[in-house]
mmCIF file of C-alpha atoms in Angstrom:
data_model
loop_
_atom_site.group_PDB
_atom_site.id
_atom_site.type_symbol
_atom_site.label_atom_id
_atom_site.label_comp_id
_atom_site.label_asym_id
_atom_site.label_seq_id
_atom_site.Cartn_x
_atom_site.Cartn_y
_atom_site.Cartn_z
ATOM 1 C CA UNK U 1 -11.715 -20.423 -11.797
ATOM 2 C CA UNK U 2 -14.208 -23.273 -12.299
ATOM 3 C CA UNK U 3 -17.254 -20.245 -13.399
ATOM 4 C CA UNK U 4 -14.781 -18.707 -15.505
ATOM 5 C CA UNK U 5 -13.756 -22.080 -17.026
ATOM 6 C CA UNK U 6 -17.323 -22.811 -17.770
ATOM 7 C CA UNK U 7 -18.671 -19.497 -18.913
ATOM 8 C CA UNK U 8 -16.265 -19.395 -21.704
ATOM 9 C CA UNK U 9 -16.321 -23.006 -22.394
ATOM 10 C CA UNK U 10 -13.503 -24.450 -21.621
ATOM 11 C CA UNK U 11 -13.158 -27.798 -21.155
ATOM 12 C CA UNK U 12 -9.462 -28.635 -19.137
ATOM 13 C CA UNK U 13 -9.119 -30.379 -16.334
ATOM 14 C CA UNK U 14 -7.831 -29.935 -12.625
ATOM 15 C CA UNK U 15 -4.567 -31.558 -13.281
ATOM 16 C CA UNK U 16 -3.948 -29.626 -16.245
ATOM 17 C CA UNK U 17 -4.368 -26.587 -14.367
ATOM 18 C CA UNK U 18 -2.346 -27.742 -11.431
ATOM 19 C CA UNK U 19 0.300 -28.792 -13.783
ATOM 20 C CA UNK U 20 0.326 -25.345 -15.804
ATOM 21 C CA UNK U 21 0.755 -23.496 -12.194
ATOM 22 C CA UNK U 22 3.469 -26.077 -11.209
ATOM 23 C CA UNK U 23 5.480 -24.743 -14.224
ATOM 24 C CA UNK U 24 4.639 -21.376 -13.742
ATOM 25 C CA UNK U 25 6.137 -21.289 -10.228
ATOM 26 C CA UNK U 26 9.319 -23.418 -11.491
ATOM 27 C CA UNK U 27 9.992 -20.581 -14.138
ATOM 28 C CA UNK U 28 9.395 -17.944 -11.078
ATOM 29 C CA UNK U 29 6.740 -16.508 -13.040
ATOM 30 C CA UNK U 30 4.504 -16.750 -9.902
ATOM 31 C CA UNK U 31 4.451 -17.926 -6.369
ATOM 32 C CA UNK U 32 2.427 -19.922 -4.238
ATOM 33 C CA UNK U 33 1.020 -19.207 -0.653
ATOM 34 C CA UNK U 34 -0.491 -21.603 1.351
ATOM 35 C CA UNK U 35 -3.479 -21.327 3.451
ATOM 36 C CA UNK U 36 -3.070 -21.457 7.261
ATOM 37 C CA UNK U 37 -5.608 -21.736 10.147
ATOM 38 C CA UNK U 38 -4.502 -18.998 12.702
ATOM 39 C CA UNK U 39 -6.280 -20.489 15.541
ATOM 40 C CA UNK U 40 -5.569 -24.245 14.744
ATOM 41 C CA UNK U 41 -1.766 -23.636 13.610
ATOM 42 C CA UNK U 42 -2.286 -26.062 10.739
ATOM 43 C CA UNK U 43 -1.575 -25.325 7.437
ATOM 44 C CA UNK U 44 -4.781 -26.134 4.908
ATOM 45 C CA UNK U 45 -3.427 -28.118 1.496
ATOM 46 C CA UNK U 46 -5.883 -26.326 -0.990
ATOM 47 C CA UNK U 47 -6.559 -23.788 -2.309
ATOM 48 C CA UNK U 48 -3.393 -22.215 -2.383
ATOM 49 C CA UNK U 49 -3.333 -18.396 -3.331
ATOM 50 C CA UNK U 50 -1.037 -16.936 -6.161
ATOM 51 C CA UNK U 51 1.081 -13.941 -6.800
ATOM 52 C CA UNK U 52 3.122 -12.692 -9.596
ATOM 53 C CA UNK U 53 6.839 -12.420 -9.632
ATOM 54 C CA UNK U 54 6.972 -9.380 -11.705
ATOM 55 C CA UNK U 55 3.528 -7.151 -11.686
ATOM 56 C CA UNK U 56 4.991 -6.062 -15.549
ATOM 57 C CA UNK U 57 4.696 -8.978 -16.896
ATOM 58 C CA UNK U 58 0.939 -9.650 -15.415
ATOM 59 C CA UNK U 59 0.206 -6.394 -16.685
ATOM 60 C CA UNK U 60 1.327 -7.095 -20.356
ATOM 61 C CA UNK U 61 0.034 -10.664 -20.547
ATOM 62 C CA UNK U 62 -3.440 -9.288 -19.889
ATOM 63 C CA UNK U 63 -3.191 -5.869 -22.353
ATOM 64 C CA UNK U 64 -3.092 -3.427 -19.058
ATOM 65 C CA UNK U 65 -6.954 -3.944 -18.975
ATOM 66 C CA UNK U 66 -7.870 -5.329 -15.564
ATOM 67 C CA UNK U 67 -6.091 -2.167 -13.514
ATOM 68 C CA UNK U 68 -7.742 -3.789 -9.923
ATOM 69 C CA UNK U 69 -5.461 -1.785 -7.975
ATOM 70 C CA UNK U 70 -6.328 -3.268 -4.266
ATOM 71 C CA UNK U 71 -4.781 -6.945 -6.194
ATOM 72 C CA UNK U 72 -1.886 -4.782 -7.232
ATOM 73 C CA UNK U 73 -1.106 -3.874 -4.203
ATOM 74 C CA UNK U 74 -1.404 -7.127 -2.693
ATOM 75 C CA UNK U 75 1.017 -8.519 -5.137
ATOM 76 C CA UNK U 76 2.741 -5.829 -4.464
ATOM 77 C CA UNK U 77 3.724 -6.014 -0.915
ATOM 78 C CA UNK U 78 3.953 -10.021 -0.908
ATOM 79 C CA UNK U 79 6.374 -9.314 -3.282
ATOM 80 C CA UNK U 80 8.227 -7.102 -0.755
ATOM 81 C CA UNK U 81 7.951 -9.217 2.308
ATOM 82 C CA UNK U 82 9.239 -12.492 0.158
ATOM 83 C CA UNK U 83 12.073 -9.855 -1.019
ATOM 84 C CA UNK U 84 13.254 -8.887 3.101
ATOM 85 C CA UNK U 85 13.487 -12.646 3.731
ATOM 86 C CA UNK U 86 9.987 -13.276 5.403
ATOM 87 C CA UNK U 87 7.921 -16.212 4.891
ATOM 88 C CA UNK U 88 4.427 -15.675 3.640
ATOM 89 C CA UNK U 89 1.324 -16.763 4.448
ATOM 90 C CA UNK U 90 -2.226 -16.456 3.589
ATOM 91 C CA UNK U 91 -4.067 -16.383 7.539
ATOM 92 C CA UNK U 92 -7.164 -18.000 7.874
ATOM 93 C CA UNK U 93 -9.407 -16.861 10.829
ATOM 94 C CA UNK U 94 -12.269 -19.126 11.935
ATOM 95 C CA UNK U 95 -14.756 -18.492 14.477
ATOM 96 C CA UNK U 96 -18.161 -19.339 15.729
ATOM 97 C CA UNK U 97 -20.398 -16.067 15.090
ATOM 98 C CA UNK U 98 -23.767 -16.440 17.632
ATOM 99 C CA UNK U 99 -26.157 -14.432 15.725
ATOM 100 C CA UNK U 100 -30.113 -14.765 16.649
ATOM 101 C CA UNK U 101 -29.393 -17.858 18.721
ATOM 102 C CA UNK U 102 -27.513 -19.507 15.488
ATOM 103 C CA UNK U 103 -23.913 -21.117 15.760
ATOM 104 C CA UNK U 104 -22.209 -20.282 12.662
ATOM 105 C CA UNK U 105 -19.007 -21.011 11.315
ATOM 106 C CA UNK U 106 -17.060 -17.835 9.917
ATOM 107 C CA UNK U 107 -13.648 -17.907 7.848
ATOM 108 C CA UNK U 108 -12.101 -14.690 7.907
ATOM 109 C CA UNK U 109 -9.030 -14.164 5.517
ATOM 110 C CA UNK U 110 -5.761 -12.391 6.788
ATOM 111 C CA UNK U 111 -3.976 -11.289 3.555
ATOM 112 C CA UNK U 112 -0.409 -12.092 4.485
ATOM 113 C CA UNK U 113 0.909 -14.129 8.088
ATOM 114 C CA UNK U 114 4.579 -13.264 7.912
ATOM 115 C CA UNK U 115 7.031 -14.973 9.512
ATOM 116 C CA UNK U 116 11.264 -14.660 10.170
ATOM 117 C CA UNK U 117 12.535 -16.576 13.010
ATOM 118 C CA UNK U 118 10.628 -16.120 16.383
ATOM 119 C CA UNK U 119 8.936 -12.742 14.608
ATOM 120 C CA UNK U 120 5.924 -13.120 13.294
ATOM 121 C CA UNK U 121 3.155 -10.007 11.824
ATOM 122 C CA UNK U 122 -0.312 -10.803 10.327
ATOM 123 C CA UNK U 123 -0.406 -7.876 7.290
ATOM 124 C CA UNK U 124 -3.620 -6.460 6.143
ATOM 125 C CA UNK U 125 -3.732 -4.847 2.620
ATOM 126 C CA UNK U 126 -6.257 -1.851 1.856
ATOM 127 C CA UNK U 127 -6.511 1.032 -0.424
ATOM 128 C CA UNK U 128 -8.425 2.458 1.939
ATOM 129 C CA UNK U 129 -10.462 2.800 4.888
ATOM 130 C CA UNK U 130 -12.464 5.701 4.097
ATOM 131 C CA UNK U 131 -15.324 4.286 5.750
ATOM 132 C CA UNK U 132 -16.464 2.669 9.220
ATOM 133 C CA UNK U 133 -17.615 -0.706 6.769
ATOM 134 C CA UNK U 134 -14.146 -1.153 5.367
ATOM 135 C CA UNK U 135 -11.874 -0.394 8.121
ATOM 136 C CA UNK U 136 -14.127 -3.150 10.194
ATOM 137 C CA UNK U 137 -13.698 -5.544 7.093
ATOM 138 C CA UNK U 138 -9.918 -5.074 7.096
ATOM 139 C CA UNK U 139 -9.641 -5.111 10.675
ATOM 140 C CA UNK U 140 -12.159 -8.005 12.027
ATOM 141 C CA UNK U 141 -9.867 -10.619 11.223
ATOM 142 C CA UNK U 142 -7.058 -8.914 13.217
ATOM 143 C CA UNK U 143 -9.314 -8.721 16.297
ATOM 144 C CA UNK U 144 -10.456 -11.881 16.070
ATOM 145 C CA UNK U 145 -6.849 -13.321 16.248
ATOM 146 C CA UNK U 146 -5.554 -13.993 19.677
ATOM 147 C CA UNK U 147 -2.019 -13.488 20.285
ATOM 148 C CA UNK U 148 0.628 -10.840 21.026
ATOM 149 C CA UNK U 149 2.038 -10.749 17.145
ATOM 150 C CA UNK U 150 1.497 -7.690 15.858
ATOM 151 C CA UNK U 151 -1.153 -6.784 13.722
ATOM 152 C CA UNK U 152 -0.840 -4.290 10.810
ATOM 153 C CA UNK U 153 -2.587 -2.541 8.183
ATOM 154 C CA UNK U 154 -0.613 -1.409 5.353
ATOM 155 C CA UNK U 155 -3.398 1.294 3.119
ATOM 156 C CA UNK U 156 -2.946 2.796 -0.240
ATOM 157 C CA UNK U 157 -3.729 6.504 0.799
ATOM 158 C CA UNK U 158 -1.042 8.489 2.099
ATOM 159 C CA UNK U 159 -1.430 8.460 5.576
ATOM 160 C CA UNK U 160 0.709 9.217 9.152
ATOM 161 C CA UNK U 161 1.629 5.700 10.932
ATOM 162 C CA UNK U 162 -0.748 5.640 13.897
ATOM 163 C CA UNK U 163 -1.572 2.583 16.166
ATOM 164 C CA UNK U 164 -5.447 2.746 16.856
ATOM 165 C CA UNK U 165 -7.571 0.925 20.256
ATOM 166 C CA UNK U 166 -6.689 -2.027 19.294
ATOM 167 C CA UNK U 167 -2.812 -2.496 18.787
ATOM 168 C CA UNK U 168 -3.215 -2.745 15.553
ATOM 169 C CA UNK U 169 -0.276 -0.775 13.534
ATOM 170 C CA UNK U 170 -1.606 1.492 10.419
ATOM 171 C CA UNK U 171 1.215 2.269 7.651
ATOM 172 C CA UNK U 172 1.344 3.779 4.025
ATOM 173 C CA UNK U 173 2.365 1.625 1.110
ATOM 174 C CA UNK U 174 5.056 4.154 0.359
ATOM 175 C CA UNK U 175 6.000 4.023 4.126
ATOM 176 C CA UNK U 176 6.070 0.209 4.352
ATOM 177 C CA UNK U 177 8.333 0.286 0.857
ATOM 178 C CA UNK U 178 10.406 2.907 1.614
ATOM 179 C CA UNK U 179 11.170 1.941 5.034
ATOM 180 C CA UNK U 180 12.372 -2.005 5.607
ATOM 181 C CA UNK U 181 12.351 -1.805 9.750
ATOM 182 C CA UNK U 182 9.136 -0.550 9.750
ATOM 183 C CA UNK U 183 7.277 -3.086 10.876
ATOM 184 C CA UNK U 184 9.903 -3.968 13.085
ATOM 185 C CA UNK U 185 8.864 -0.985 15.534
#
């Protein structure tokens, strides 16, 4: 925000943005996720990550130019989850990486931590995984999470459900839209 601000020279400030979000959400134009540490079970006050009500209207608003399909689809199934009742999070996964006899911190993001009662999924969103690189990018923050939860990857591609190795549930966006109880099994 703050580069984009800048490179097209605009001077507004933080609260002015804040406030112009604030009154977004009341008009349920968008919605607000908050951040929250997996591993710590604390929930992290800023930044918080957005979503549009109504993909439509983000579409017209920006002249159907930016068509970034993997933030489409992201909107798309928050929208979904919100819509069967769930609670939605944005995960954060943090973890000491000991590279080369370095310690270093890594934060991991885990699109969507859902939750409904005692149920709760951590949701990974992908186009695809067509390669070793990006199915270890979607999945690393899965693995790294410690619990019995389930763990799911919800891909663009039309693909058969499948659990891999690791537990971890693979499902098409058309299955996961189509089907409400999916993730249930």
């Amino acid at each position: 925000m703050n580069r984009f601000l800048s490179e097209n020279k605009i001077n507004i400030s933080a609260n002015t943005i804040k406030s112009y979000l604030n009154y977004f959400e009341d008009s349920f134009i968008i919605y607000s996720s908050q951040r929250y540490d997996v591993k710590g079970g604390r929930y992290y006050k800023t930044p918080l990550k957005y979503y549009f009500s109504d993909i439509g209207l983000r579409n017209a608003r920006i002249n159907f130019r930016q068509n970034e399909q993997n933030h489409i689809q992201e909107n798309i199934i928050y929208n979904e989850l919100k819509k069967r009742g769930y609670s939605v999070d944005v995960g954060v996964v943090v973890y000491d990486d000991k590279t080369l006899n370095k310690r270093k911190e890594v934060r991991l993001e885990v699109d969507f931590v859902v939750n409904q009662a005692d149920q709760r999924y951590y949701i990974q969103s992908a186009l695809n995984i067509d390669s070793y690189e990006k199915r270890d990018q979607e999945i690393t923050p899965l693995k790294k999470i410690n619990d019995s939860f389930k763990k799911i990857v919800i891909i663009g591609d039309d693909i058969f459900s499948k659990y891999d190795d690791n537990g971890i549930l693979y499902i098409s966006i058309k299955e996961f839209l189509l089907d409400e109880n999916i993730i249930n099994r």
